[in-house]
PDB file of C-alpha atoms in Angstrom:
ATOM      1  CA  MET B   1     -19.798  -0.554   4.113  1.00 41.00           C
ATOM      2  CA  HIS B   2     -22.931  -1.477   2.182  1.00 45.00           C
ATOM      3  CA  GLY B   3     -24.766  -2.232   5.430  1.00 48.00           C
ATOM      4  CA  SER B   4     -22.346  -4.916   6.607  1.00 57.00           C
ATOM      5  CA  GLU B   5     -19.402  -5.082   8.980  1.00 70.00           C
ATOM      6  CA  PHE B   6     -16.180  -3.522   7.677  1.00 68.00           C
ATOM      7  CA  LEU B   7     -14.147  -6.725   7.984  1.00 70.00           C
ATOM      8  CA  GLU B   8     -16.775  -8.661   6.028  1.00 71.00           C
ATOM      9  CA  ASP B   9     -16.146  -6.446   3.003  1.00 68.00           C
ATOM     10  CA  VAL B  10     -12.432  -5.795   3.531  1.00 68.00           C
ATOM     11  CA  ARG B  11     -10.276  -8.823   4.243  1.00 65.00           C
ATOM     12  CA  PHE B  12      -6.573  -9.454   4.642  1.00 68.00           C
ATOM     13  CA  LEU B  13      -4.529 -11.599   2.306  1.00 72.00           C
ATOM     14  CA  ASP B  14      -2.053 -13.455   4.462  1.00 76.00           C
ATOM     15  CA  LEU B  15       1.552 -13.952   3.402  1.00 81.00           C
ATOM     16  CA  MET B  16       1.819 -16.630   0.720  1.00 76.00           C
ATOM     17  CA  PRO B  17       4.697 -19.159   0.639  1.00 79.00           C
ATOM     18  CA  SER B  18       7.179 -19.047  -2.230  1.00 78.00           C
ATOM     19  CA  VAL B  19       7.886 -21.944  -4.587  1.00 72.00           C
ATOM     20  CA  ASN B  20      10.233 -23.451  -1.982  1.00 77.00           C
ATOM     21  CA  GLY B  21       7.600 -23.244   0.736  1.00 81.00           C
ATOM     22  CA  GLU B  22       9.261 -20.446   2.709  1.00 83.00           C
ATOM     23  CA  LEU B  23       7.666 -17.164   3.677  1.00 84.00           C
ATOM     24  CA  TYR B  24       9.441 -14.065   2.462  1.00 80.00           C
ATOM     25  CA  TYR B  25       8.584 -10.416   2.744  1.00 76.00           C
ATOM     26  CA  THR B  26       9.887  -7.932   0.230  1.00 68.00           C
ATOM     27  CA  VAL B  27      10.839  -4.599   1.765  1.00 63.00           C
ATOM     28  CA  TRP B  28      10.852  -1.274  -0.016  1.00 59.00           C
ATOM     29  CA  ASP B  29      11.880   2.101   1.328  1.00 52.00           C
ATOM     30  CA  TYR B  30       9.128   4.447   2.373  1.00 52.00           C
ATOM     31  CA  ALA B  31       7.905   6.707  -0.369  1.00 55.00           C
ATOM     32  CA  TRP B  32       7.955  10.396   0.365  1.00 63.00           C
ATOM     33  CA  SER B  33       6.829  13.759  -0.879  1.00 67.00           C
ATOM     34  CA  GLU B  34       8.767  16.989  -0.971  1.00 75.00           C
ATOM     35  CA  SER B  35       7.743  20.612  -1.164  1.00 82.00           C
ATOM     36  CA  TYR B  36       9.880  23.201  -2.900  1.00 84.00           C
ATOM     37  CA  ILE B  37       9.435  26.895  -2.200  1.00 89.00           C
ATOM     38  CA  ASN B  38      10.997  29.375  -4.583  1.00 88.00           C
ATOM     39  CA  SER B  39      13.996  31.097  -2.990  1.00 89.00           C
ATOM     40  CA  ARG B  40      12.808  34.425  -4.402  1.00 90.00           C
ATOM     41  CA  VAL B  41       9.488  34.332  -2.550  1.00 92.00           C
ATOM     42  CA  SER B  42       8.944  37.269  -0.217  1.00 95.00           C
ATOM     43  CA  GLU B  43       9.129  36.853   3.558  1.00 95.00           C
ATOM     44  CA  GLU B  44       5.457  37.741   3.834  1.00 95.00           C
ATOM     45  CA  LYS B  45       4.423  35.098   1.319  1.00 95.00           C
ATOM     46  CA  LEU B  46       6.723  32.519   2.901  1.00 95.00           C
ATOM     47  CA  ASP B  47       5.040  33.102   6.257  1.00 96.00           C
ATOM     48  CA  ARG B  48       1.645  32.547   4.629  1.00 96.00           C
ATOM     49  CA  ILE B  49       2.810  29.324   2.967  1.00 94.00           C
ATOM     50  CA  LEU B  50       4.213  27.937   6.215  1.00 94.00           C
ATOM     51  CA  ALA B  51       1.080  28.979   8.099  1.00 96.00           C
ATOM     52  CA  LEU B  52      -0.995  26.988   5.588  1.00 94.00           C
ATOM     53  CA  TYR B  53       1.288  23.967   6.047  1.00 92.00           C
ATOM     54  CA  ASP B  54       1.000  24.209   9.829  1.00 92.00           C
ATOM     55  CA  TYR B  55      -2.773  24.363   9.570  1.00 92.00           C
ATOM     56  CA  LEU B  56      -3.035  21.358   7.238  1.00 89.00           C
ATOM     57  CA  LEU B  57      -0.942  19.318   9.691  1.00 85.00           C
ATOM     58  CA  SER B  58      -3.212  20.207  12.611  1.00 87.00           C
ATOM     59  CA  VAL B  59      -6.178  18.013  13.577  1.00 84.00           C
ATOM     60  CA  GLU B  60      -8.612  20.691  12.403  1.00 89.00           C
ATOM     61  CA  GLY B  61      -6.796  21.160   9.100  1.00 89.00           C
ATOM     62  CA  TYR B  62      -6.486  17.419   8.558  1.00 86.00           C
ATOM     63  CA  ARG B  63     -10.204  16.868   9.033  1.00 88.00           C
ATOM     64  CA  LEU B  64     -11.179  19.805   6.834  1.00 90.00           C
ATOM     65  CA  SER B  65      -8.836  18.785   4.006  1.00 89.00           C
ATOM     66  CA  HIS B  66      -9.952  15.145   4.074  1.00 87.00           C
ATOM     67  CA  PHE B  67     -13.590  15.117   5.146  1.00 89.00           C
ATOM     68  CA  GLY B  68     -14.938  18.607   4.522  1.00 92.00           C
ATOM     69  CA  ILE B  69     -17.067  20.500   7.015  1.00 93.00           C
ATOM     70  CA  GLU B  70     -17.988  18.901  10.331  1.00 92.00           C
ATOM     71  CA  GLY B  71     -21.727  18.477  10.742  1.00 93.00           C
ATOM     72  CA  VAL B  72     -22.266  18.758   6.987  1.00 94.00           C
ATOM     73  CA  SER B  73     -20.180  16.047   5.325  1.00 92.00           C
ATOM     74  CA  TYR B  74     -18.902  14.192   8.397  1.00 90.00           C
ATOM     75  CA  ARG B  75     -19.071  13.807  12.143  1.00 89.00           C
ATOM     76  CA  ALA B  76     -16.484  12.512  14.604  1.00 85.00           C
ATOM     77  CA  ALA B  77     -17.571   9.512  16.677  1.00 83.00           C
ATOM     78  CA  GLU B  78     -16.591   9.113  20.324  1.00 82.00           C
ATOM     79  CA  ASP B  79     -13.878   6.559  19.469  1.00 74.00           C
ATOM     80  CA  GLY B  80     -12.211   9.034  17.107  1.00 73.00           C
ATOM     81  CA  SER B  81     -13.440   7.438  13.892  1.00 75.00           C
ATOM     82  CA  ILE B  82     -14.972   9.509  11.116  1.00 82.00           C
ATOM     83  CA  VAL B  83     -18.566   8.935  10.003  1.00 85.00           C
ATOM     84  CA  LEU B  84     -19.429  10.352   6.587  1.00 87.00           C
ATOM     85  CA  LEU B  85     -22.866  11.969   6.392  1.00 91.00           C
ATOM     86  CA  THR B  86     -23.336  12.085   2.614  1.00 89.00           C
ATOM     87  CA  LYS B  87     -23.542   9.473  -0.118  1.00 87.00           C
ATOM     88  CA  GLU B  88     -21.014  11.390  -2.203  1.00 87.00           C
ATOM     89  CA  PRO B  89     -17.362  11.410  -1.140  1.00 86.00           C
ATOM     90  CA  PRO B  90     -16.248  14.687   0.484  1.00 89.00           C
ATOM     91  CA  SER B  91     -14.089  15.486  -2.560  1.00 88.00           C
ATOM     92  CA  ALA B  92     -17.240  15.577  -4.699  1.00 90.00           C
ATOM     93  CA  LEU B  93     -18.729  18.241  -2.440  1.00 91.00           C
ATOM     94  CA  TYR B  94     -15.469  20.145  -1.952  1.00 92.00           C
ATOM     95  CA  PRO B  95     -13.248  19.523  -5.033  1.00 90.00           C
ATOM     96  CA  SER B  96     -10.289  21.458  -3.623  1.00 88.00           C
ATOM     97  CA  ILE B  97      -9.686  18.940  -0.820  1.00 87.00           C
ATOM     98  CA  ALA B  98      -8.527  16.381  -3.395  1.00 79.00           C
ATOM     99  CA  MET B  99      -5.398  18.516  -3.679  1.00 84.00           C
ATOM    100  CA  MET B 100      -5.238  20.065  -0.216  1.00 86.00           C
ATOM    101  CA  GLY B 101      -5.478  16.687   1.533  1.00 82.00           C
ATOM    102  CA  SER B 102      -2.121  15.552   0.163  1.00 82.00           C
ATOM    103  CA  LEU B 103      -0.344  18.880  -0.255  1.00 86.00           C
ATOM    104  CA  VAL B 104       1.718  18.534   2.924  1.00 84.00           C
ATOM    105  CA  CYS B 105       1.322  14.917   4.020  1.00 76.00           C
ATOM    106  CA  TRP B 106       0.238  12.378   1.425  1.00 69.00           C
ATOM    107  CA  ASN B 107      -0.041   9.438   3.827  1.00 61.00           C
ATOM    108  CA  SER B 108      -1.311  10.237   7.296  1.00 58.00           C
ATOM    109  CA  GLY B 109      -1.869   6.547   8.037  1.00 52.00           C
ATOM    110  CA  ILE B 110       1.555   6.277   9.655  1.00 43.00           C
ATOM    111  CA  GLN B 111       0.655   8.886  12.262  1.00 50.00           C
ATOM    112  CA  GLN B 112      -0.642   8.023  15.711  1.00 51.00           C
ATOM    113  CA  GLU B 113      -4.405   7.737  15.999  1.00 50.00           C
ATOM    114  CA  THR B 114      -4.309  10.317  18.783  1.00 46.00           C
ATOM    115  CA  GLU B 115      -3.042  12.870  16.255  1.00 48.00           C
ATOM    116  CA  VAL B 116      -5.506  12.264  13.439  1.00 53.00           C
ATOM    117  CA  SER B 117      -8.975  10.791  13.242  1.00 53.00           C
ATOM    118  CA  LEU B 118      -9.444   7.104  12.591  1.00 56.00           C
ATOM    119  CA  VAL B 119     -10.654   6.599   9.027  1.00 59.00           C
ATOM    120  CA  VAL B 120     -10.937   2.812   9.308  1.00 63.00           C
ATOM    121  CA  PRO B 121     -12.226   0.795  12.276  1.00 69.00           C
ATOM    122  CA  ARG B 122      -9.809  -0.048  15.066  1.00 73.00           C
ATOM    123  CA  LYS B 123     -10.391  -3.785  14.485  1.00 77.00           C
ATOM    124  CA  TYR B 124      -8.959  -3.407  10.997  1.00 76.00           C
ATOM    125  CA  ARG B 125      -5.892  -1.629  12.348  1.00 76.00           C
ATOM    126  CA  GLU B 126      -5.414  -4.427  14.882  1.00 82.00           C
ATOM    127  CA  GLU B 127      -5.523  -7.032  12.107  1.00 81.00           C
ATOM    128  CA  ASP B 128      -3.054  -4.964  10.107  1.00 80.00           C
ATOM    129  CA  GLU B 129      -0.666  -4.837  13.070  1.00 83.00           C
ATOM    130  CA  LYS B 130      -0.827  -8.649  13.340  1.00 86.00           C
ATOM    131  CA  ARG B 131       0.045  -8.975   9.659  1.00 83.00           C
ATOM    132  CA  VAL B 132       2.955  -6.568  10.062  1.00 83.00           C
ATOM    133  CA  GLU B 133       4.249  -8.594  13.011  1.00 87.00           C
ATOM    134  CA  ARG B 134       4.119 -11.794  10.928  1.00 85.00           C
ATOM    135  CA  ALA B 135       6.021 -10.014   8.171  1.00 84.00           C
ATOM    136  CA  ARG B 136       8.740  -8.968  10.629  1.00 85.00           C
ATOM    137  CA  ARG B 137       9.447 -12.625  11.344  1.00 86.00           C
ATOM    138  CA  CYS B 138       9.890 -13.464   7.652  1.00 84.00           C
ATOM    139  CA  ARG B 139      13.149 -13.550   5.767  1.00 81.00           C
ATOM    140  CA  ILE B 140      13.909 -10.622   3.498  1.00 80.00           C
ATOM    141  CA  PRO B 141      14.752 -12.134   0.100  1.00 76.00           C
ATOM    142  CA  ALA B 142      18.099 -11.355  -1.463  1.00 76.00           C
ATOM    143  CA  TYR B 143      17.669  -9.334  -4.627  1.00 75.00           C
ATOM    144  CA  GLU B 144      20.064  -8.757  -7.490  1.00 80.00           C
ATOM    145  CA  TYR B 145      18.959  -6.294 -10.140  1.00 81.00           C
ATOM    146  CA  GLU B 146      21.202  -8.042 -12.653  1.00 86.00           C
ATOM    147  CA  CYS B 147      18.990 -11.144 -12.375  1.00 84.00           C
ATOM    148  CA  SER B 148      16.102  -9.177 -13.842  1.00 82.00           C
ATOM    149  CA  MET B 149      18.334  -7.894 -16.634  1.00 85.00           C
ATOM    150  CA  ILE B 150      19.546 -11.405 -17.468  1.00 87.00           C
ATOM    151  CA  ALA B 151      15.995 -12.735 -17.534  1.00 83.00           C
ATOM    152  CA  SER B 152      14.908  -9.942 -19.889  1.00 83.00           C
ATOM    153  CA  ARG B 153      17.722 -10.839 -22.321  1.00 84.00           C
ATOM    154  CA  MET B 154      17.000 -14.565 -22.406  1.00 83.00           C
ATOM    155  CA  GLU B 155      15.877 -16.050 -25.702  1.00 78.00           C
ATOM    156  CA  ASP B 156      12.949 -17.949 -24.197  1.00 73.00           C
ATOM    157  CA  SER B 157      11.133 -15.125 -22.506  1.00 70.00           C
ATOM    158  CA  PHE B 158       9.287 -16.009 -19.316  1.00 79.00           C
ATOM    159  CA  SER B 159       7.105 -13.468 -17.590  1.00 82.00           C
ATOM    160  CA  ILE B 160       4.748 -13.330 -14.638  1.00 85.00           C
ATOM    161  CA  ASP B 161       1.491 -11.500 -15.225  1.00 89.00           C
ATOM    162  CA  THR B 162       0.845  -9.796 -11.885  1.00 85.00           C
ATOM    163  CA  ASN B 163      -2.393  -8.215 -13.117  1.00 88.00           C
ATOM    164  CA  ARG B 164      -3.789 -11.622 -14.008  1.00 90.00           C
ATOM    165  CA  ILE B 165      -2.698 -13.045 -10.648  1.00 89.00           C
ATOM    166  CA  PHE B 166      -4.480 -10.193  -8.881  1.00 85.00           C
ATOM    167  CA  GLN B 167      -7.660 -10.823 -10.873  1.00 89.00           C
ATOM    168  CA  GLN B 168      -7.545 -14.554 -10.166  1.00 89.00           C
ATOM    169  CA  ILE B 169      -7.294 -13.952  -6.434  1.00 84.00           C
ATOM    170  CA  VAL B 170      -9.863 -11.157  -6.211  1.00 82.00           C
ATOM    171  CA  LEU B 171     -12.461 -12.768  -8.481  1.00 85.00           C
ATOM    172  CA  GLY B 172     -11.885 -16.367  -7.412  1.00 85.00           C
ATOM    173  CA  THR B 173     -14.383 -18.186  -5.209  1.00 83.00           C
ATOM    174  CA  GLU B 174     -11.950 -20.748  -3.774  1.00 86.00           C
ATOM    175  CA  PRO B 175      -9.845 -20.087  -0.657  1.00 83.00           C
ATOM    176  CA  VAL B 176      -6.954 -17.781  -1.502  1.00 82.00           C
ATOM    177  CA  GLU B 177      -4.395 -20.373  -0.385  1.00 82.00           C
ATOM    178  CA  GLU B 178      -5.762 -22.846  -2.945  1.00 88.00           C
ATOM    179  CA  ILE B 179      -5.790 -20.236  -5.715  1.00 89.00           C
ATOM    180  CA  TRP B 180      -2.186 -19.304  -4.899  1.00 86.00           C
ATOM    181  CA  ALA B 181      -1.103 -22.953  -5.021  1.00 88.00           C
ATOM    182  CA  GLU B 182      -2.757 -23.302  -8.443  1.00 92.00           C
ATOM    183  CA  ILE B 183      -0.973 -20.168  -9.687  1.00 91.00           C
ATOM    184  CA  ILE B 184       2.405 -21.512  -8.557  1.00 89.00           C
ATOM    185  CA  GLU B 185       1.795 -24.862 -10.279  1.00 92.00           C
ATOM    186  CA  GLU B 186       0.682 -23.084 -13.445  1.00 92.00           C
ATOM    187  CA  TYR B 187       3.912 -21.083 -13.620  1.00 91.00           C
ATOM    188  CA  LYS B 188       5.982 -24.154 -12.848  1.00 91.00           C
ATOM    189  CA  GLU B 189       4.418 -25.840 -15.875  1.00 92.00           C
ATOM    190  CA  GLN B 190       5.388 -22.802 -17.955  1.00 90.00           C
ATOM    191  CA  GLY B 191       9.038 -23.179 -16.936  1.00 89.00           C
ATOM    192  CA  LEU B 192       9.394 -21.099 -13.774  1.00 90.00           C
ATOM    193  CA  MET B 193      11.941 -23.353 -12.075  1.00 90.00           C
ATOM    194  CA  GLU B 194      13.970 -23.835 -15.255  1.00 90.00           C
ATOM    195  CA  THR B 195      14.092 -20.067 -15.763  1.00 90.00           C
ATOM    196  CA  ILE B 196      15.292 -19.513 -12.189  1.00 89.00           C
ATOM    197  CA  GLU B 197      17.977 -22.161 -12.622  1.00 90.00           C
ATOM    198  CA  GLU B 198      19.170 -20.667 -15.913  1.00 90.00           C
ATOM    199  CA  VAL B 199      19.295 -17.124 -14.536  1.00 90.00           C
ATOM    200  CA  ASN B 200      21.315 -18.328 -11.535  1.00 89.00           C
ATOM    201  CA  ARG B 201      23.699 -20.189 -13.854  1.00 91.00           C
ATOM    202  CA  ARG B 202      24.327 -17.079 -15.944  1.00 89.00           C
ATOM    203  CA  MET B 203      24.792 -15.002 -12.805  1.00 88.00           C
ATOM    204  CA  ARG B 204      27.534 -17.361 -11.642  1.00 88.00           C
ATOM    205  CA  GLU B 205      29.296 -17.049 -14.993  1.00 85.00           C
ATOM    206  CA  GLU B 206      29.339 -13.245 -14.985  1.00 74.00           C
TER     207      GLU B 206
END
C-alpha cells in the first residue's frame, strides 16, 4: 500500500480495558445473507440460477466476481495472494462485480485460504488470529437491554459519542493506550460512573 509494507499502513488496535481495568469482549451473532427464489420460477430457470450460484462459489467465480479478469486487472501470486494490476479498483473496470461479488456470499473472509485467494497478506491474518485468541480469553460482559432503556429515560442525559472516539483514536498522534485513558477520564468527568450507578439502582428497583 502506497509503496510501504502492509502492516505499516494497517495496524491493529488491541483490546482496551474498561473503566474497572478489566478486559471484556462484546460478542454479536454472525450476520448473514439470504437468497429467495420465487416458487413460481420454472425448473429451467431455477437450474440456471443455481448454476450461477455454484459458479460464484467456485475459485474461478470468486476471483472473477471480486478481481475481474486474470492477466488484465489482477494476477495470482505463488502464495495465493492477489496482486491488482491497475490503479483503479476492479469494480471501476467491471461495474457488475460490485453486485456479483456479494450475491451469494457477502463475506468470504471466513473461508479457508485454500478455498479462496488471499486478499490481504498472511502476516496480517496471523496478527488477526492472535487478536482473536486474546479476545477468547476475555470475559463476555453481561448485557441487559433494559439498562439502555432506563438510561435513555433519565432526566440528565448522558451519552457516549462513538464517532468522536473513533476520530480521536484514528487522528491522534499519541499511543492509542494513552488516548483511550484520556477518553475514559473525560467521560468520568462528565458523570460516567454516576450514570452507571444510577442505572444499576433503578434496575434493582424494577
